[in-house]
Short mmCIF file of C-alpha atoms in Angstrom, two decimals:
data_model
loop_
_atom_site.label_atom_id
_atom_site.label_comp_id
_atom_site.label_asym_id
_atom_site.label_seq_id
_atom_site.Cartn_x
_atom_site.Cartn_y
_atom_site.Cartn_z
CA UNK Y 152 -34.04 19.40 17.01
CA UNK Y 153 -35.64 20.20 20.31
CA UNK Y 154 -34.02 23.79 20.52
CA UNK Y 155 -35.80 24.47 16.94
CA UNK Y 156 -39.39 24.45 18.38
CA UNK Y 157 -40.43 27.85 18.92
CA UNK Y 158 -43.30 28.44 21.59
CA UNK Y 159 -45.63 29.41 19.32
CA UNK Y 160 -45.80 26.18 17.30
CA UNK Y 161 -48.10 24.70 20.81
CA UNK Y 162 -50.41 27.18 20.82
CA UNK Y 163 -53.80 25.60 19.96
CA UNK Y 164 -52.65 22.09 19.63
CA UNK Y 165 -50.93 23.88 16.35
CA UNK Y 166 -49.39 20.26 15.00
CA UNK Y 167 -53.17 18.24 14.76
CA UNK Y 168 -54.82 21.50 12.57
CA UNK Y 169 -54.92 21.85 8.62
CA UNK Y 170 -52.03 24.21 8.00
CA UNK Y 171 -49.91 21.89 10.44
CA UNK Y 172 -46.87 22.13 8.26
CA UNK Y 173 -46.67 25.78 8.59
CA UNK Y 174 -47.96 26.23 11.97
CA UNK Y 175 -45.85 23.58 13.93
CA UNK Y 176 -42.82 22.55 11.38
CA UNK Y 177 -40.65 21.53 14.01
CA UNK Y 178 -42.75 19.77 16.87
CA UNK Y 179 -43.66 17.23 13.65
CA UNK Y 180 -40.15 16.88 13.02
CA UNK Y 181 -39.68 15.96 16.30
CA UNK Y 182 -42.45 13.93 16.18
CA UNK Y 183 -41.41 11.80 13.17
CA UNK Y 184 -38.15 11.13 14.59
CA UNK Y 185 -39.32 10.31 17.95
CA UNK Y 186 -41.05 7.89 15.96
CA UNK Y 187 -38.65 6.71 13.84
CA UNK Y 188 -36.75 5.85 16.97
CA UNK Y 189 -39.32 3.87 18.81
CA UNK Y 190 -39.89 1.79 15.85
CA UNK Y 191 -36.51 0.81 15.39
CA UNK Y 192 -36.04 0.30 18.69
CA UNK Y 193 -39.04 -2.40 18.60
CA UNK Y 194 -38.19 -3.96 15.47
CA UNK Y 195 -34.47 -4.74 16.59
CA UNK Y 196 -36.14 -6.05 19.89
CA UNK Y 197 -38.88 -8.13 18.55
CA UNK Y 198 -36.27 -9.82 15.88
CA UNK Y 199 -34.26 -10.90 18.13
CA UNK Y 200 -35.57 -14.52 19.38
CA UNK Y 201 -34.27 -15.30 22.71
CA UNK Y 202 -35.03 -13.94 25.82
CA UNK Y 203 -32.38 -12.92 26.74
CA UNK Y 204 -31.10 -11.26 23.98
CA UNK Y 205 -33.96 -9.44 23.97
CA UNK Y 206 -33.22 -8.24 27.49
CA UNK Y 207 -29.56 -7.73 26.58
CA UNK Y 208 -30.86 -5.02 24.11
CA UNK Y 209 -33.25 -3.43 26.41
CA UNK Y 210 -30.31 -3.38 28.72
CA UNK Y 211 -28.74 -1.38 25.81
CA UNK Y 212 -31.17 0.73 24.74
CA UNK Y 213 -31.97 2.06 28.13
CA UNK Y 214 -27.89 3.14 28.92
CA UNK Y 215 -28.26 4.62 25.74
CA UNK Y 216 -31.12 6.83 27.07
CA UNK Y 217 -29.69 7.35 30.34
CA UNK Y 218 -26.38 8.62 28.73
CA UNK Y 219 -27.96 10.47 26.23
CA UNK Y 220 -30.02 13.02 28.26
CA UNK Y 221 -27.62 12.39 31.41
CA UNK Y 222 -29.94 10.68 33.75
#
């Protein structure tokens, strides 16, 4: 998804104007999944009722991330 921006969709804060859609297509798909993402990741957290398994899937969700983009 990331690969798909193009450097002209940032020019001018592109993704906040009118014609958003056809001027930045892929910075707001990456912005809907990116939050798509971080409200899942909440949600699963904030269900859970303990402590610590809510720290147990932080835990998780941050060796996800570090895997992921090989931190």
């Amino acid at each position: 998804m990331w690969e798909k921006i193009q450097p002209w969709e940032f020019l001018d804060v592109a993704w906040t104007k009118k014609d958003k859609e056809k001027r930045s297509p892929n910075i707001l798909s990456m912005i809907e999944r990116f939050n798509e993402v971080s409200v899942w990741v909440t949600t699963t957290i904030c269900l859970l009722e303990q402590p610590r398994e809510r720290a147990k899937a932080i835990k998780k969700f941050i060796k996800i991330g570090m895997v992921r983009f090989q931190v």
